[in-house]
mmCIF file with all atom_site columns, C-alpha atoms in Angstrom:
data_model
loop_
_atom_site.group_PDB
_atom_site.id
_atom_site.type_symbol
_atom_site.label_atom_id
_atom_site.label_alt_id
_atom_site.label_comp_id
_atom_site.label_asym_id
_atom_site.label_entity_id
_atom_site.label_seq_id
_atom_site.pdbx_PDB_ins_code
_atom_site.Cartn_x
_atom_site.Cartn_y
_atom_site.Cartn_z
_atom_site.occupancy
_atom_site.B_iso_or_equiv
_atom_site.pdbx_formal_charge
_atom_site.auth_seq_id
_atom_site.auth_comp_id
_atom_site.auth_asym_id
_atom_site.auth_atom_id
_atom_site.pdbx_PDB_model_num
ATOM 1   C CA . UNK A 1 1   ? 130.578 96.093  99.756  1.00 72.00 ? 1   UNK A CA 1
ATOM 2   C CA . UNK A 1 2   ? 132.648 98.079  97.293  1.00 81.00 ? 2   UNK A CA 1
ATOM 3   C CA . UNK A 1 3   ? 136.198 96.840  96.852  1.00 90.00 ? 3   UNK A CA 1
ATOM 4   C CA . UNK A 1 4   ? 139.165 98.404  95.128  1.00 94.00 ? 4   UNK A CA 1
ATOM 5   C CA . UNK A 1 5   ? 142.209 96.191  94.686  1.00 96.00 ? 5   UNK A CA 1
ATOM 6   C CA . UNK A 1 6   ? 145.484 97.581  93.382  1.00 97.00 ? 6   UNK A CA 1
ATOM 7   C CA . UNK A 1 7   ? 148.240 95.600  91.744  1.00 98.00 ? 7   UNK A CA 1
ATOM 8   C CA . UNK A 1 8   ? 151.296 96.143  89.596  1.00 98.00 ? 8   UNK A CA 1
ATOM 9   C CA . UNK A 1 9   ? 153.685 97.769  92.022  1.00 98.00 ? 9   UNK A CA 1
ATOM 10  C CA . UNK A 1 10  ? 157.274 96.652  92.358  1.00 98.00 ? 10  UNK A CA 1
ATOM 11  C CA . UNK A 1 11  ? 160.914 97.636  92.571  1.00 98.00 ? 11  UNK A CA 1
ATOM 12  C CA . UNK A 1 12  ? 162.439 99.223  89.501  1.00 98.00 ? 12  UNK A CA 1
ATOM 13  C CA . UNK A 1 13  ? 165.453 101.276 88.569  1.00 98.00 ? 13  UNK A CA 1
ATOM 14  C CA . UNK A 1 14  ? 165.197 104.952 87.754  1.00 98.00 ? 14  UNK A CA 1
ATOM 15  C CA . UNK A 1 15  ? 164.001 105.477 84.215  1.00 98.00 ? 15  UNK A CA 1
ATOM 16  C CA . UNK A 1 16  ? 161.891 102.337 84.257  1.00 98.00 ? 16  UNK A CA 1
ATOM 17  C CA . UNK A 1 17  ? 158.150 101.916 83.866  1.00 98.00 ? 17  UNK A CA 1
ATOM 18  C CA . UNK A 1 18  ? 155.285 100.269 85.687  1.00 98.00 ? 18  UNK A CA 1
ATOM 19  C CA . UNK A 1 19  ? 151.578 99.931  85.069  1.00 98.00 ? 19  UNK A CA 1
ATOM 20  C CA . UNK A 1 20  ? 149.393 99.936  88.136  1.00 98.00 ? 20  UNK A CA 1
ATOM 21  C CA . UNK A 1 21  ? 145.912 98.439  88.009  1.00 98.00 ? 21  UNK A CA 1
ATOM 22  C CA . UNK A 1 22  ? 142.917 98.942  90.269  1.00 96.00 ? 22  UNK A CA 1
ATOM 23  C CA . UNK A 1 23  ? 140.127 96.413  89.951  1.00 94.00 ? 23  UNK A CA 1
ATOM 24  C CA . UNK A 1 24  ? 136.741 97.510  91.250  1.00 91.00 ? 24  UNK A CA 1
ATOM 25  C CA . UNK A 1 25  ? 133.960 95.223  92.411  1.00 86.00 ? 25  UNK A CA 1
ATOM 26  C CA . UNK A 1 26  ? 130.928 95.149  94.630  1.00 79.00 ? 26  UNK A CA 1
ATOM 27  C CA . UNK A 1 27  ? 127.869 97.332  94.873  1.00 62.00 ? 27  UNK A CA 1
ATOM 28  C CA . UNK A 1 28  ? 127.216 99.867  92.160  1.00 55.00 ? 28  UNK A CA 1
ATOM 29  C CA . UNK A 1 29  ? 124.694 101.701 94.291  1.00 50.00 ? 29  UNK A CA 1
ATOM 30  C CA . UNK A 1 30  ? 126.892 104.767 94.286  1.00 55.00 ? 30  UNK A CA 1
ATOM 31  C CA . UNK A 1 31  ? 127.879 106.183 90.956  1.00 67.00 ? 31  UNK A CA 1
ATOM 32  C CA . UNK A 1 32  ? 131.478 107.246 90.920  1.00 78.00 ? 32  UNK A CA 1
ATOM 33  C CA . UNK A 1 33  ? 131.945 110.803 89.751  1.00 83.00 ? 33  UNK A CA 1
ATOM 34  C CA . UNK A 1 34  ? 135.669 110.378 89.508  1.00 92.00 ? 34  UNK A CA 1
ATOM 35  C CA . UNK A 1 35  ? 138.505 108.047 90.365  1.00 94.00 ? 35  UNK A CA 1
ATOM 36  C CA . UNK A 1 36  ? 142.055 108.823 91.223  1.00 96.00 ? 36  UNK A CA 1
ATOM 37  C CA . UNK A 1 37  ? 145.499 107.597 92.095  1.00 98.00 ? 37  UNK A CA 1
ATOM 38  C CA . UNK A 1 38  ? 147.210 108.843 95.225  1.00 98.00 ? 38  UNK A CA 1
ATOM 39  C CA . UNK A 1 39  ? 150.558 108.137 96.805  1.00 98.00 ? 39  UNK A CA 1
ATOM 40  C CA . UNK A 1 40  ? 152.070 108.377 100.222 1.00 98.00 ? 40  UNK A CA 1
ATOM 41  C CA . UNK A 1 41  ? 155.764 108.271 100.997 1.00 97.00 ? 41  UNK A CA 1
ATOM 42  C CA . UNK A 1 42  ? 157.043 107.576 104.530 1.00 93.00 ? 42  UNK A CA 1
ATOM 43  C CA . UNK A 1 43  ? 156.672 110.643 106.711 1.00 95.00 ? 43  UNK A CA 1
ATOM 44  C CA . UNK A 1 44  ? 154.687 112.539 104.093 1.00 97.00 ? 44  UNK A CA 1
ATOM 45  C CA . UNK A 1 45  ? 151.034 113.272 103.561 1.00 97.00 ? 45  UNK A CA 1
ATOM 46  C CA . UNK A 1 46  ? 148.993 111.389 101.029 1.00 98.00 ? 46  UNK A CA 1
ATOM 47  C CA . UNK A 1 47  ? 148.875 113.307 97.760  1.00 97.00 ? 47  UNK A CA 1
ATOM 48  C CA . UNK A 1 48  ? 146.859 113.045 94.600  1.00 97.00 ? 48  UNK A CA 1
ATOM 49  C CA . UNK A 1 49  ? 148.801 112.267 91.445  1.00 98.00 ? 49  UNK A CA 1
ATOM 50  C CA . UNK A 1 50  ? 146.095 111.679 88.827  1.00 98.00 ? 50  UNK A CA 1
ATOM 51  C CA . UNK A 1 51  ? 142.317 111.935 88.511  1.00 97.00 ? 51  UNK A CA 1
ATOM 52  C CA . UNK A 1 52  ? 139.895 110.822 85.840  1.00 95.00 ? 52  UNK A CA 1
ATOM 53  C CA . UNK A 1 53  ? 136.259 111.923 85.631  1.00 92.00 ? 53  UNK A CA 1
ATOM 54  C CA . UNK A 1 54  ? 133.341 110.199 83.974  1.00 86.00 ? 54  UNK A CA 1
ATOM 55  C CA . UNK A 1 55  ? 133.583 111.315 80.391  1.00 83.00 ? 55  UNK A CA 1
ATOM 56  C CA . UNK A 1 56  ? 137.345 110.872 80.422  1.00 90.00 ? 56  UNK A CA 1
ATOM 57  C CA . UNK A 1 57  ? 138.800 114.219 81.440  1.00 94.00 ? 57  UNK A CA 1
ATOM 58  C CA . UNK A 1 58  ? 142.075 113.791 83.303  1.00 97.00 ? 58  UNK A CA 1
ATOM 59  C CA . UNK A 1 59  ? 144.151 115.866 85.701  1.00 97.00 ? 59  UNK A CA 1
ATOM 60  C CA . UNK A 1 60  ? 147.676 115.396 87.007  1.00 98.00 ? 60  UNK A CA 1
ATOM 61  C CA . UNK A 1 61  ? 149.954 116.709 89.692  1.00 98.00 ? 61  UNK A CA 1
ATOM 62  C CA . UNK A 1 62  ? 152.670 118.933 88.233  1.00 97.00 ? 62  UNK A CA 1
ATOM 63  C CA . UNK A 1 63  ? 155.343 116.536 89.470  1.00 96.00 ? 63  UNK A CA 1
ATOM 64  C CA . UNK A 1 64  ? 154.059 113.705 87.268  1.00 97.00 ? 64  UNK A CA 1
ATOM 65  C CA . UNK A 1 65  ? 152.785 115.470 84.161  1.00 97.00 ? 65  UNK A CA 1
ATOM 66  C CA . UNK A 1 66  ? 154.199 113.938 81.020  1.00 97.00 ? 66  UNK A CA 1
ATOM 67  C CA . UNK A 1 67  ? 155.249 110.756 82.854  1.00 98.00 ? 67  UNK A CA 1
ATOM 68  C CA . UNK A 1 68  ? 152.028 109.354 84.344  1.00 98.00 ? 68  UNK A CA 1
ATOM 69  C CA . UNK A 1 69  ? 148.882 108.465 82.434  1.00 98.00 ? 69  UNK A CA 1
ATOM 70  C CA . UNK A 1 70  ? 145.589 107.561 84.073  1.00 98.00 ? 70  UNK A CA 1
ATOM 71  C CA . UNK A 1 71  ? 143.013 105.556 82.147  1.00 96.00 ? 71  UNK A CA 1
ATOM 72  C CA . UNK A 1 72  ? 140.074 103.276 82.729  1.00 92.00 ? 72  UNK A CA 1
ATOM 73  C CA . UNK A 1 73  ? 138.512 100.272 81.073  1.00 91.00 ? 73  UNK A CA 1
ATOM 74  C CA . UNK A 1 74  ? 134.831 100.367 81.944  1.00 86.00 ? 74  UNK A CA 1
ATOM 75  C CA . UNK A 1 75  ? 134.192 96.928  80.458  1.00 88.00 ? 75  UNK A CA 1
ATOM 76  C CA . UNK A 1 76  ? 136.736 95.460  82.874  1.00 90.00 ? 76  UNK A CA 1
ATOM 77  C CA . UNK A 1 77  ? 135.885 97.789  85.778  1.00 90.00 ? 77  UNK A CA 1
ATOM 78  C CA . UNK A 1 78  ? 139.570 98.586  86.035  1.00 93.00 ? 78  UNK A CA 1
ATOM 79  C CA . UNK A 1 79  ? 141.508 101.787 86.541  1.00 95.00 ? 79  UNK A CA 1
ATOM 80  C CA . UNK A 1 80  ? 145.114 102.050 85.363  1.00 97.00 ? 80  UNK A CA 1
ATOM 81  C CA . UNK A 1 81  ? 148.122 104.237 85.995  1.00 98.00 ? 81  UNK A CA 1
ATOM 82  C CA . UNK A 1 82  ? 150.949 104.005 83.490  1.00 98.00 ? 82  UNK A CA 1
ATOM 83  C CA . UNK A 1 83  ? 154.122 105.314 85.058  1.00 98.00 ? 83  UNK A CA 1
ATOM 84  C CA . UNK A 1 84  ? 157.111 106.068 82.849  1.00 98.00 ? 84  UNK A CA 1
ATOM 85  C CA . UNK A 1 85  ? 160.515 107.612 83.471  1.00 98.00 ? 85  UNK A CA 1
ATOM 86  C CA . UNK A 1 86  ? 160.355 106.670 87.130  1.00 98.00 ? 86  UNK A CA 1
ATOM 87  C CA . UNK A 1 87  ? 162.405 108.704 89.590  1.00 97.00 ? 87  UNK A CA 1
ATOM 88  C CA . UNK A 1 88  ? 163.542 107.802 93.124  1.00 97.00 ? 88  UNK A CA 1
ATOM 89  C CA . UNK A 1 89  ? 161.186 110.475 94.447  1.00 97.00 ? 89  UNK A CA 1
ATOM 90  C CA . UNK A 1 90  ? 158.262 108.494 93.013  1.00 98.00 ? 90  UNK A CA 1
ATOM 91  C CA . UNK A 1 91  ? 158.871 105.859 95.680  1.00 98.00 ? 91  UNK A CA 1
ATOM 92  C CA . UNK A 1 92  ? 155.675 105.533 97.712  1.00 98.00 ? 92  UNK A CA 1
ATOM 93  C CA . UNK A 1 93  ? 152.642 103.424 98.437  1.00 98.00 ? 93  UNK A CA 1
ATOM 94  C CA . UNK A 1 94  ? 150.175 104.026 95.636  1.00 98.00 ? 94  UNK A CA 1
ATOM 95  C CA . UNK A 1 95  ? 146.429 103.916 96.274  1.00 98.00 ? 95  UNK A CA 1
ATOM 96  C CA . UNK A 1 96  ? 143.420 104.087 94.010  1.00 97.00 ? 96  UNK A CA 1
ATOM 97  C CA . UNK A 1 97  ? 140.246 105.718 95.240  1.00 96.00 ? 97  UNK A CA 1
ATOM 98  C CA . UNK A 1 98  ? 136.760 106.571 94.067  1.00 93.00 ? 98  UNK A CA 1
ATOM 99  C CA . UNK A 1 99  ? 134.809 109.723 94.750  1.00 91.00 ? 99  UNK A CA 1
ATOM 100 C CA . UNK A 1 100 ? 131.093 110.397 94.656  1.00 87.00 ? 100 UNK A CA 1
ATOM 101 C CA . UNK A 1 101 ? 131.595 114.107 95.312  1.00 83.00 ? 101 UNK A CA 1
ATOM 102 C CA . UNK A 1 102 ? 130.502 116.585 92.697  1.00 82.00 ? 102 UNK A CA 1
ATOM 103 C CA . UNK A 1 103 ? 132.942 119.449 92.284  1.00 82.00 ? 103 UNK A CA 1
ATOM 104 C CA . UNK A 1 104 ? 132.175 122.794 90.713  1.00 82.00 ? 104 UNK A CA 1
ATOM 105 C CA . UNK A 1 105 ? 135.411 122.851 88.763  1.00 85.00 ? 105 UNK A CA 1
ATOM 106 C CA . UNK A 1 106 ? 136.996 119.591 87.709  1.00 88.00 ? 106 UNK A CA 1
ATOM 107 C CA . UNK A 1 107 ? 140.521 119.233 89.015  1.00 93.00 ? 107 UNK A CA 1
ATOM 108 C CA . UNK A 1 108 ? 142.835 116.848 90.829  1.00 95.00 ? 108 UNK A CA 1
ATOM 109 C CA . UNK A 1 109 ? 141.010 115.122 93.692  1.00 94.00 ? 109 UNK A CA 1
ATOM 110 C CA . UNK A 1 110 ? 141.895 115.632 97.330  1.00 94.00 ? 110 UNK A CA 1
ATOM 111 C CA . UNK A 1 111 ? 142.061 112.525 99.540  1.00 95.00 ? 111 UNK A CA 1
ATOM 112 C CA . UNK A 1 112 ? 139.200 113.715 101.760 1.00 94.00 ? 112 UNK A CA 1
ATOM 113 C CA . UNK A 1 113 ? 136.903 113.747 98.731  1.00 93.00 ? 113 UNK A CA 1
ATOM 114 C CA . UNK A 1 114 ? 137.233 109.989 98.178  1.00 93.00 ? 114 UNK A CA 1
ATOM 115 C CA . UNK A 1 115 ? 134.770 107.554 99.658  1.00 91.00 ? 115 UNK A CA 1
ATOM 116 C CA . UNK A 1 116 ? 136.352 104.249 98.682  1.00 93.00 ? 116 UNK A CA 1
ATOM 117 C CA . UNK A 1 117 ? 140.000 103.219 98.907  1.00 96.00 ? 117 UNK A CA 1
ATOM 118 C CA . UNK A 1 118 ? 142.135 100.291 97.943  1.00 96.00 ? 118 UNK A CA 1
ATOM 119 C CA . UNK A 1 119 ? 144.794 98.775  100.176 1.00 97.00 ? 119 UNK A CA 1
ATOM 120 C CA . UNK A 1 120 ? 147.708 100.155 98.179  1.00 98.00 ? 120 UNK A CA 1
ATOM 121 C CA . UNK A 1 121 ? 150.587 98.812  96.117  1.00 98.00 ? 121 UNK A CA 1
ATOM 122 C CA . UNK A 1 122 ? 154.218 99.690  96.795  1.00 98.00 ? 122 UNK A CA 1
ATOM 123 C CA . UNK A 1 123 ? 156.406 101.326 94.181  1.00 98.00 ? 123 UNK A CA 1
ATOM 124 C CA . UNK A 1 124 ? 160.123 101.524 94.942  1.00 98.00 ? 124 UNK A CA 1
ATOM 125 C CA . UNK A 1 125 ? 162.528 103.254 92.576  1.00 98.00 ? 125 UNK A CA 1
ATOM 126 C CA . UNK A 1 126 ? 166.272 102.885 92.990  1.00 97.00 ? 126 UNK A CA 1
ATOM 127 C CA . UNK A 1 127 ? 168.828 105.252 91.507  1.00 94.00 ? 127 UNK A CA 1
#
């Protein structure tokens, strides 16, 4: 049973920072091709914000470029998302996910491409 557990969300004022973590555990039968962070605000579709591939290449949504940084610590089996300069529009439930899909051209992951999901961690930004 593969498990992804997010943590690090919270309520912050605009301009603040948070670091989200996603701890992975369980079967390693499937090799992850990539992992990503997604978010979903009330009434909106889930969207990808950052993706990291094995080898370290990273991709970001235009709305978060320069403010979000995705990284991973393979020794700790943990994925991170550093979020700086938070804006009220960043308010959402944030999810980490893992994909075993091989893509022809590396890019930001779509939700349907992810096989494993965490339960989410809430980020709320006040103005």
